[in-house]
mmCIF file of C-alpha atoms in Angstrom:
data_model
loop_
_atom_site.group_PDB
_atom_site.id
_atom_site.type_symbol
_atom_site.label_atom_id
_atom_site.label_comp_id
_atom_site.label_asym_id
_atom_site.label_seq_id
_atom_site.Cartn_x
_atom_site.Cartn_y
_atom_site.Cartn_z
ATOM 1 C CA MET K 1310 0.218 -0.178 -0.359
ATOM 2 C CA PRO K 1311 1.453 3.651 -0.907
ATOM 3 C CA LEU K 1312 2.319 5.601 1.912
ATOM 4 C CA SER K 1313 0.686 8.877 3.283
ATOM 5 C CA SER K 1314 2.684 12.227 2.626
ATOM 6 C CA THR K 1315 2.920 11.573 6.871
ATOM 7 C CA GLY K 1316 4.285 8.667 6.405
ATOM 8 C CA LYS K 1317 6.830 9.279 3.838
ATOM 9 C CA THR K 1318 7.875 12.116 6.444
ATOM 10 C CA LEU K 1319 8.530 9.699 9.174
ATOM 11 C CA ALA K 1320 10.152 7.896 7.237
ATOM 12 C CA PHE K 1321 12.462 10.298 6.127
ATOM 13 C CA ILE K 1322 12.776 11.069 9.685
ATOM 14 C CA CYS K 1323 13.754 7.645 10.475
ATOM 15 C CA LEU K 1324 15.865 7.730 7.900
ATOM 16 C CA VAL K 1325 18.050 10.951 9.221
ATOM 17 C CA ILE K 1326 18.197 9.220 12.774
ATOM 18 C CA ILE K 1327 19.454 6.137 11.807
ATOM 19 C CA PHE K 1328 22.291 8.213 9.566
ATOM 20 C CA VAL K 1329 22.982 10.399 12.420
ATOM 21 C CA VAL K 1330 23.389 7.353 14.907
ATOM 22 C CA GLN K 1331 25.536 5.639 12.570
ATOM 23 C CA SER K 1332 27.616 8.625 12.175
ATOM 24 C CA ILE K 1333 28.391 8.613 15.647
ATOM 25 C CA ASN K 1334 29.034 5.261 16.152
ATOM 26 C CA ILE K 1335 31.629 4.938 13.548
ATOM 27 C CA GLY K 1336 34.526 5.820 15.436
ATOM 28 C CA SER K 1337 33.641 2.365 17.479
ATOM 29 C CA GLN K 1338 34.133 -0.017 14.205
ATOM 30 C CA GLU K 1339 36.424 -2.727 13.945
ATOM 31 C CA ASP K 1340 37.172 -0.731 10.663
ATOM 32 C CA LEU K 1341 36.844 2.427 9.304
ATOM 33 C CA ASN K 1342 36.153 2.810 5.612
ATOM 34 C CA ILE K 1343 36.642 6.251 4.351
ATOM 35 C CA ILE K 1344 34.640 7.684 1.290
ATOM 36 C CA SER K 1345 35.757 10.508 -1.165
ATOM 37 C CA ALA K 1346 33.053 12.271 -3.002
ATOM 38 C CA ASP K 1347 35.731 14.002 -5.224
ATOM 39 C CA ASN K 1348 33.154 12.773 -8.248
ATOM 40 C CA ALA K 1349 29.672 14.070 -6.985
ATOM 41 C CA ALA K 1350 27.870 11.249 -9.521
ATOM 42 C CA GLN K 1351 30.012 8.047 -7.966
ATOM 43 C CA LEU K 1352 31.220 7.722 -4.453
ATOM 44 C CA GLU K 1353 34.807 5.827 -4.807
ATOM 45 C CA MET K 1354 36.317 3.678 -1.692
ATOM 46 C CA LEU K 1355 39.712 4.916 -1.217
ATOM 47 C CA THR K 1356 41.670 2.752 1.557
ATOM 48 C CA THR K 1357 40.956 1.275 4.874
ATOM 49 C CA ILE K 1358 42.237 2.000 7.886
ATOM 50 C CA GLU K 1359 43.048 -0.957 9.920
ATOM 51 C CA ASN K 1360 42.075 -1.115 13.611
ATOM 52 C CA TYR K 1361 40.434 2.345 13.419
ATOM 53 C CA LYS K 1362 38.744 1.587 17.352
ATOM 54 C CA ASP K 1363 39.056 5.622 18.386
ATOM 55 C CA ALA K 1364 41.378 8.730 17.098
ATOM 56 C CA ALA K 1365 43.668 7.240 20.114
ATOM 57 C CA SER K 1366 44.370 3.639 18.636
ATOM 58 C CA TYR K 1367 45.372 5.481 14.901
ATOM 59 C CA CYS K 1368 47.509 7.920 15.615
ATOM 60 C CA GLN K 1369 47.896 8.503 19.752
ATOM 61 C CA CYS K 1370 46.175 11.997 19.059
ATOM 62 C CA ASP K 1371 42.870 13.950 18.454
ATOM 63 C CA VAL K 1372 41.329 14.119 14.933
ATOM 64 C CA ARG K 1373 40.720 17.574 14.543
ATOM 65 C CA PHE K 1374 39.317 17.581 10.896
ATOM 66 C CA PHE K 1375 38.911 15.764 7.339
ATOM 67 C CA SER K 1376 39.234 17.675 4.035
ATOM 68 C CA GLN K 1377 35.926 18.245 2.559
ATOM 69 C CA ASN K 1378 36.356 15.429 -0.142
ATOM 70 C CA GLY K 1379 37.228 13.679 2.556
ATOM 71 C CA ARG K 1380 41.045 12.944 1.676
ATOM 72 C CA THR K 1381 43.020 13.808 4.043
ATOM 73 C CA ILE K 1382 42.423 13.465 7.869
ATOM 74 C CA ALA K 1383 44.409 16.302 9.647
ATOM 75 C CA THR K 1384 44.926 15.377 13.708
ATOM 76 C CA ASP K 1385 46.751 17.122 16.735
ATOM 77 C CA GLN K 1386 50.241 15.976 15.652
ATOM 78 C CA LYS K 1387 49.794 14.342 11.293
ATOM 79 C CA LEU K 1388 48.589 14.967 8.677
ATOM 80 C CA HIS K 1389 47.449 11.101 6.480
ATOM 81 C CA ASP K 1390 46.799 11.677 2.714
ATOM 82 C CA LEU K 1391 44.302 8.852 2.409
ATOM 83 C CA VAL K 1392 45.174 8.340 -1.021
ATOM 84 C CA THR K 1393 48.438 8.399 -0.898
ATOM 85 C CA GLY K 1394 49.009 6.918 2.387
ATOM 86 C CA ALA K 1395 51.730 9.306 3.248
ATOM 87 C CA THR K 1396 52.105 10.749 6.564
ATOM 88 C CA ILE K 1397 53.465 13.970 7.558
ATOM 89 C CA ASP K 1398 54.473 13.822 11.668
ATOM 90 C CA LEU K 1399 53.756 17.745 12.401
ATOM 91 C CA SER K 1400 55.600 17.249 15.952
ATOM 92 C CA ASN K 1401 57.649 20.659 16.838
ATOM 93 C CA ARG K 1402 56.192 21.918 13.581
ATOM 94 C CA GLY K 1403 53.066 23.298 14.461
ATOM 95 C CA TYR K 1404 49.795 22.114 14.053
ATOM 96 C CA PRO K 1405 46.969 22.356 11.412
ATOM 97 C CA LEU K 1406 44.540 25.034 11.547
ATOM 98 C CA ALA K 1407 42.962 24.266 7.549
ATOM 99 C CA LEU K 1408 42.893 21.917 5.244
ATOM 100 C CA ASN K 1409 41.895 22.851 1.303
ATOM 101 C CA SER K 1410 38.590 21.573 -0.093
ATOM 102 C CA GLN K 1411 41.191 19.045 -2.172
ATOM 103 C CA GLY K 1412 43.090 17.780 0.767
ATOM 104 C CA THR K 1413 46.025 18.743 -0.873
ATOM 105 C CA LEU K 1414 47.061 22.009 1.042
ATOM 106 C CA ALA K 1415 46.954 22.784 4.600
ATOM 107 C CA ILE K 1416 47.462 26.009 7.249
ATOM 108 C CA ILE K 1417 49.887 25.040 9.670
ATOM 109 C CA SER K 1418 50.893 27.511 12.793
ATOM 110 C CA GLY K 1419 52.531 26.824 16.262
ATOM 111 C CA GLN K 1420 55.809 26.237 17.963
ATOM 112 C CA ASP K 1421 56.584 29.818 17.288
ATOM 113 C CA ASN K 1422 57.700 28.908 13.934
ATOM 114 C CA GLY K 1423 54.973 31.396 12.291
ATOM 115 C CA THR K 1424 51.711 29.897 10.121
ATOM 116 C CA ARG K 1425 53.186 28.172 7.101
ATOM 117 C CA LEU K 1426 51.361 27.122 3.971
ATOM 118 C CA LEU K 1427 52.281 22.955 3.636
ATOM 119 C CA ASP K 1428 51.927 20.946 0.238
ATOM 120 C CA ILE K 1429 50.781 17.715 1.852
ATOM 121 C CA ALA K 1430 52.254 16.037 -1.100
ATOM 122 C CA THR K 1431 55.512 17.469 -1.296
ATOM 123 C CA ASP K 1432 56.034 18.136 1.918
ATOM 124 C CA THR K 1433 56.975 21.489 1.342
ATOM 125 C CA GLU K 1434 56.395 24.826 3.243
ATOM 126 C CA GLN K 1435 55.551 28.602 2.320
ATOM 127 C CA MET K 1436 55.924 31.264 5.175
ATOM 128 C CA ILE K 1437 52.693 33.410 5.169
ATOM 129 C CA MET K 1438 53.462 35.506 8.169
ATOM 130 C CA SER K 1439 56.135 35.500 10.903
ATOM 131 C CA GLY K 1440 53.360 35.513 13.699
ATOM 132 C CA ASP K 1441 51.261 32.269 14.954
ATOM 133 C CA ALA K 1442 47.824 32.350 13.969
ATOM 134 C CA GLU K 1443 44.650 30.889 16.141
ATOM 135 C CA GLU K 1444 42.302 30.105 13.297
ATOM 136 C CA ALA K 1445 42.337 29.752 9.627
ATOM 137 C CA VAL K 1446 40.145 29.000 6.743
ATOM 138 C CA PHE K 1447 40.600 28.270 3.302
ATOM 139 C CA GLY K 1448 37.957 30.103 0.930
ATOM 140 C CA PRO K 1449 35.496 27.785 -0.763
ATOM 141 C CA ASP K 1450 37.606 27.723 -4.447
ATOM 142 C CA ASP K 1451 41.018 27.793 -2.802
ATOM 143 C CA SER K 1452 41.879 31.224 -4.013
ATOM 144 C CA LEU K 1453 41.924 32.700 -0.124
ATOM 145 C CA VAL K 1454 42.982 32.124 3.107
ATOM 146 C CA VAL K 1455 42.119 33.655 5.956
ATOM 147 C CA THR K 1456 43.744 33.863 9.405
ATOM 148 C CA ALA K 1457 43.281 35.234 13.058
ATOM 149 C CA SER K 1458 46.315 35.666 14.740
ATOM 150 C CA ARG K 1459 46.905 37.148 18.512
ATOM 151 C CA ASP K 1460 50.773 37.527 17.503
ATOM 152 C CA ALA K 1461 49.458 39.836 14.273
ATOM 153 C CA ASP K 1462 46.713 41.576 16.267
ATOM 154 C CA ALA K 1463 44.875 40.815 13.062
ATOM 155 C CA VAL K 1464 42.431 39.191 10.943
ATOM 156 C CA GLN K 1465 44.028 39.529 7.878
ATOM 157 C CA VAL K 1466 42.997 37.846 4.283
ATOM 158 C CA TRP K 1467 46.012 36.443 1.941
ATOM 159 C CA GLN K 1468 45.465 35.529 -1.794
ATOM 160 C CA LEU K 1469 46.758 31.971 -2.512
ATOM 161 C CA THR K 1470 48.745 32.179 -5.789
ATOM 162 C CA ASP K 1471 51.633 34.362 -4.125
ATOM 163 C CA LEU K 1472 50.295 34.493 -0.561
ATOM 164 C CA SER K 1473 50.396 38.059 -0.738
ATOM 165 C CA LEU K 1474 48.330 40.083 1.923
ATOM 166 C CA ILE K 1475 44.733 41.652 0.149
ATOM 167 C CA ALA K 1476 43.043 42.994 3.241
ATOM 168 C CA THR K 1477 43.193 43.594 6.861
ATOM 169 C CA LEU K 1478 39.908 43.375 8.732
ATOM 170 C CA GLY K 1479 40.127 44.032 12.282
ATOM 171 C CA ARG K 1480 42.073 43.441 15.608
ATOM 172 C CA ALA K 1481 42.249 40.164 17.013
ATOM 173 C CA THR K 1482 43.573 40.715 20.304
ATOM 174 C CA SER K 1483 41.488 39.227 23.422
ATOM 175 C CA VAL K 1484 39.652 37.428 21.276
ATOM 176 C CA ASP K 1485 38.756 34.097 23.026
ATOM 177 C CA TYR K 1486 37.982 32.277 19.784
ATOM 178 C CA MET K 1487 37.368 33.154 16.182
ATOM 179 C CA LYS K 1488 34.417 32.437 14.348
ATOM 180 C CA LEU K 1489 36.136 32.413 10.292
ATOM 181 C CA ARG K 1490 33.552 31.326 8.192
ATOM 182 C CA PHE K 1491 32.651 31.870 3.977
ATOM 183 C CA ILE K 1492 28.763 32.010 3.613
ATOM 184 C CA LEU K 1493 26.387 32.084 0.429
ATOM 185 C CA ASP K 1494 28.931 30.534 -2.209
ATOM 186 C CA GLY K 1495 31.821 32.237 -0.775
ATOM 187 C CA ASN K 1496 30.693 35.331 -1.455
ATOM 188 C CA TYR K 1497 30.679 36.761 2.515
ATOM 189 C CA LEU K 1498 33.403 36.083 4.848
ATOM 190 C CA ILE K 1499 32.169 36.105 8.636
ATOM 191 C CA TRP K 1500 34.566 36.901 11.612
ATOM 192 C CA ASN K 1501 34.158 39.037 14.939
ATOM 193 C CA ASP K 1502 36.180 41.616 16.158
ATOM 194 C CA ASN K 1503 37.196 41.731 19.840
ATOM 195 C CA SER K 1504 34.122 43.064 21.216
ATOM 196 C CA ASP K 1505 32.695 39.893 19.671
ATOM 197 C CA ARG K 1506 30.717 41.718 17.177
ATOM 198 C CA LEU K 1507 30.303 40.361 14.343
ATOM 199 C CA HIS K 1508 31.328 41.431 10.619
ATOM 200 C CA PHE K 1509 30.116 40.397 7.592
ATOM 201 C CA TRP K 1510 33.027 40.681 4.539
ATOM 202 C CA ASP K 1511 31.823 41.496 1.036
ATOM 203 C CA VAL K 1512 34.853 39.274 -0.994
ATOM 204 C CA VAL K 1513 33.752 39.965 -4.511
ATOM 205 C CA ASN K 1514 34.053 43.858 -3.615
ATOM 206 C CA GLN K 1515 36.339 43.437 -0.869
ATOM 207 C CA THR K 1516 34.542 45.796 1.427
ATOM 208 C CA GLU K 1517 32.323 45.636 4.653
ATOM 209 C CA TYR K 1518 28.972 44.321 3.959
ATOM 210 C CA TRP K 1519 27.409 44.447 7.845
ATOM 211 C CA VAL K 1520 27.864 44.170 10.908
ATOM 212 C CA ILE K 1521 25.823 43.100 13.504
ATOM 213 C CA GLN K 1522 26.145 45.651 16.738
ATOM 214 C CA THR K 1523 25.022 42.948 19.524
ATOM 215 C CA ARG K 1524 27.488 41.203 21.377
ATOM 216 C CA ALA K 1525 27.234 37.504 20.222
ATOM 217 C CA TRP K 1526 28.778 34.522 21.944
ATOM 218 C CA ASN K 1527 28.243 32.124 19.305
ATOM 219 C CA TYR K 1528 26.113 31.733 16.427
ATOM 220 C CA ALA K 1529 24.138 29.416 13.849
ATOM 221 C CA LEU K 1530 23.332 29.593 10.478
ATOM 222 C CA THR K 1531 20.439 28.099 8.768
ATOM 223 C CA PRO K 1532 20.948 25.602 6.404
ATOM 224 C CA ASP K 1533 20.491 28.116 3.221
ATOM 225 C CA GLU K 1534 23.095 30.563 5.150
ATOM 226 C CA THR K 1535 20.571 33.556 4.775
ATOM 227 C CA ALA K 1536 19.780 33.688 8.699
ATOM 228 C CA ILE K 1537 21.447 33.892 11.409
ATOM 229 C CA LEU K 1538 21.430 32.849 14.721
ATOM 230 C CA LEU K 1539 23.002 34.999 18.010
ATOM 231 C CA ASN K 1540 23.407 33.200 21.099
ATOM 232 C CA VAL K 1541 24.013 36.675 23.355
ATOM 233 C CA ASP K 1542 25.344 36.444 26.923
ATOM 234 C CA PHE K 1543 23.079 32.653 27.045
ATOM 235 C CA ASP K 1544 20.411 34.021 28.047
ATOM 236 C CA SER K 1545 18.801 35.096 24.856
ATOM 237 C CA VAL K 1546 18.763 34.235 21.278
ATOM 238 C CA GLU K 1547 18.554 36.738 18.288
ATOM 239 C CA ALA K 1548 17.590 35.451 14.811
ATOM 240 C CA TRP K 1549 18.398 38.191 11.887
ATOM 241 C CA ASN K 1550 18.085 37.936 7.884
ATOM 242 C CA ILE K 1551 21.055 38.230 6.481
ATOM 243 C CA GLU K 1552 20.072 39.651 3.338
ATOM 244 C CA THR K 1553 17.959 42.552 4.442
ATOM 245 C CA ARG K 1554 19.888 42.813 7.581
ATOM 246 C CA SER K 1555 17.074 42.855 9.607
ATOM 247 C CA LYS K 1556 16.740 41.249 13.387
ATOM 248 C CA ILE K 1557 13.616 38.927 12.408
ATOM 249 C CA ALA K 1558 12.914 38.092 16.144
ATOM 250 C CA GLU K 1559 14.487 37.805 20.209
ATOM 251 C CA VAL K 1560 13.600 35.351 22.733
ATOM 252 C CA VAL K 1561 14.975 36.251 25.793
ATOM 253 C CA ASP K 1562 15.371 33.752 28.966
ATOM 254 C CA THR K 1563 13.772 34.710 32.017
ATOM 255 C CA ARG K 1564 14.281 31.890 34.497
ATOM 256 C CA GLU K 1565 17.285 31.714 36.613
ATOM 257 C CA TYR K 1566 19.701 28.922 36.791
ATOM 258 C CA SER K 1567 19.096 28.343 33.112
ATOM 259 C CA GLY K 1568 21.480 28.957 30.046
ATOM 260 C CA VAL K 1569 20.768 29.170 26.475
ATOM 261 C CA ASP K 1570 22.639 25.929 25.266
ATOM 262 C CA ASN K 1571 22.075 25.145 21.608
ATOM 263 C CA TYR K 1572 19.299 26.574 19.202
ATOM 264 C CA ALA K 1573 17.819 25.927 15.637
ATOM 265 C CA LEU K 1574 15.549 27.920 12.700
ATOM 266 C CA SER K 1575 13.097 25.894 10.468
ATOM 267 C CA PRO K 1576 13.870 26.009 7.191
ATOM 268 C CA ASP K 1577 10.642 28.387 6.292
ATOM 269 C CA LYS K 1578 11.645 30.990 9.566
ATOM 270 C CA GLN K 1579 8.763 30.197 11.132
ATOM 271 C CA ILE K 1580 9.928 28.025 14.426
ATOM 272 C CA LEU K 1581 12.607 28.645 16.683
ATOM 273 C CA ALA K 1582 13.791 26.110 18.715
ATOM 274 C CA ILE K 1583 15.870 26.581 21.921
ATOM 275 C CA SER K 1584 17.341 24.140 24.337
ATOM 276 C CA TYR K 1585 18.779 25.214 27.745
ATOM 277 C CA PHE K 1586 21.084 23.755 30.608
ATOM 278 C CA GLY K 1587 21.061 24.128 34.203
ATOM 279 C CA SER K 1588 18.492 23.186 37.050
ATOM 280 C CA ASN K 1589 15.764 24.542 34.604
ATOM 281 C CA ARG K 1590 17.023 22.428 31.330
ATOM 282 C CA ARG K 1591 14.526 22.300 28.794
ATOM 283 C CA ILE K 1592 13.586 22.339 24.988
ATOM 284 C CA GLU K 1593 10.971 25.427 24.031
ATOM 285 C CA LEU K 1594 9.358 25.924 20.319
ATOM 286 C CA TRP K 1595 8.556 29.661 19.556
ATOM 287 C CA ASN K 1596 6.745 31.001 16.595
ATOM 288 C CA ILE K 1597 8.498 33.978 15.691
ATOM 289 C CA SER K 1598 5.958 34.909 12.867
ATOM 290 C CA PHE K 1599 4.141 37.215 14.902
ATOM 291 C CA ASP K 1600 5.328 40.465 15.763
ATOM 292 C CA GLU K 1601 6.248 39.218 19.558
ATOM 293 C CA PRO K 1602 7.707 35.567 19.490
ATOM 294 C CA GLN K 1603 5.255 33.022 20.851
ATOM 295 C CA LEU K 1604 5.604 30.065 23.051
ATOM 296 C CA ILE K 1605 4.037 27.010 21.100
ATOM 297 C CA ALA K 1606 5.734 24.149 23.032
ATOM 298 C CA GLU K 1607 7.648 23.332 25.931
ATOM 299 C CA PHE K 1608 9.279 19.758 26.971
ATOM 300 C CA ASP K 1609 12.209 18.942 29.264
ATOM 301 C CA GLU K 1610 14.967 16.675 28.159
ATOM 302 C CA GLY K 1611 18.242 15.710 28.871
ATOM 303 C CA ILE K 1612 21.310 17.985 28.622
ATOM 304 C CA GLY K 1613 23.384 17.712 25.442
ATOM 305 C CA TYR K 1614 21.134 18.221 22.700
ATOM 306 C CA ALA K 1615 21.441 17.974 18.917
ATOM 307 C CA LEU K 1616 18.611 20.556 17.209
ATOM 308 C CA ARG K 1617 17.944 20.193 13.385
ATOM 309 C CA PHE K 1618 14.655 20.816 11.180
ATOM 310 C CA SER K 1619 13.453 18.747 8.882
ATOM 311 C CA PRO K 1620 13.439 20.308 5.188
ATOM 312 C CA ASP K 1621 9.576 20.565 5.409
ATOM 313 C CA SER K 1622 9.653 22.514 8.972
ATOM 314 C CA ARG K 1623 7.494 20.311 10.529
ATOM 315 C CA TYR K 1624 9.277 17.906 12.452
ATOM 316 C CA LEU K 1625 12.088 18.575 15.285
ATOM 317 C CA ILE K 1626 14.990 16.390 15.230
ATOM 318 C CA TYR K 1627 16.543 16.677 18.559
ATOM 319 C CA SER K 1628 19.014 14.700 20.231
ATOM 320 C CA GLY K 1629 19.921 14.104 24.444
ATOM 321 C CA ARG K 1630 21.303 11.824 26.919
ATOM 322 C CA GLY K 1631 22.739 9.188 23.950
ATOM 323 C CA ASP K 1632 18.538 8.882 21.986
ATOM 324 C CA GLN K 1633 16.994 10.705 19.481
ATOM 325 C CA SER K 1634 13.416 11.672 18.844
ATOM 326 C CA PHE K 1635 11.532 14.081 17.017
ATOM 327 C CA CYS K 1636 8.594 16.619 17.649
ATOM 328 C CA ASP K 1637 5.916 17.393 15.807
ATOM 329 C CA THR K 1638 5.759 21.147 15.371
ATOM 330 C CA GLU K 1639 1.951 21.169 14.041
ATOM 331 C CA SER K 1640 0.718 19.549 16.419
ATOM 332 C CA THR K 1641 3.477 20.181 19.129
ATOM 333 C CA SER K 1642 3.836 16.747 19.919
ATOM 334 C CA CYS K 1643 6.933 16.115 21.263
#
């Protein structure tokens, strides 16, 4: 019998949840199969790392990140190319900050050796700047590199072809952590200054597009990158439209002994989900399509949530205490 639209939606949710569970448990498998998406139409298995029970069993250090195409693993101490099998030991050389999309280049820094561009195939370095950087990111087309350095007291943009400095965006001193990210097909760069204000830099015109004056502890983007959520002092969440540069809504936590933990905005930008930690831990659903946001659902769950909406905005998928569940935003049943 054909599935109803509701049945199809529930089936989709189940598949998403199964995928999440499998992704979480991958580190406990006996073998780890690395898959590359160099050719989007045909996934190819490149290699298998034997006895990959966890990160420590492989390299005695933490896995930091993979390259976008899955080719290269960056850890605290090593870079491992899964295509050639080559491993570069970074002991006494620094630590990796970023990999380009193809997994062939890395930005490394630390050990007072400056910030360098490393060619993984040849294990050769080029100096970007003499100061150590705390964060770096490649542009989506790998033509630019952005660094944030307390030594240089600057957030800077570099041309990858000749490592020339294109722009100095602002000061980096006293910033606890950076929020460097390219969005909207690489047309804009998000960075935060030493007052925790978020800046949007126009990459094409090399000018500042927008500054959100609110001090944000952290932020999250909608999947289409047209809206941004700000965690403000752990007691409120602001939603902003990036295209119109206008505030959509603000929800303030008025309860004691709780704070904002996680948050997500539905794809239709109608429902804001917020999870809170503390003795008043809970998940709230707010309808923000009104002039004043309206609380439409609240339920208690364990801490450690991951929040995500289904593509049709109807279901909120949340995770806590190792379990995955979902909430129907139309019936507000969770």
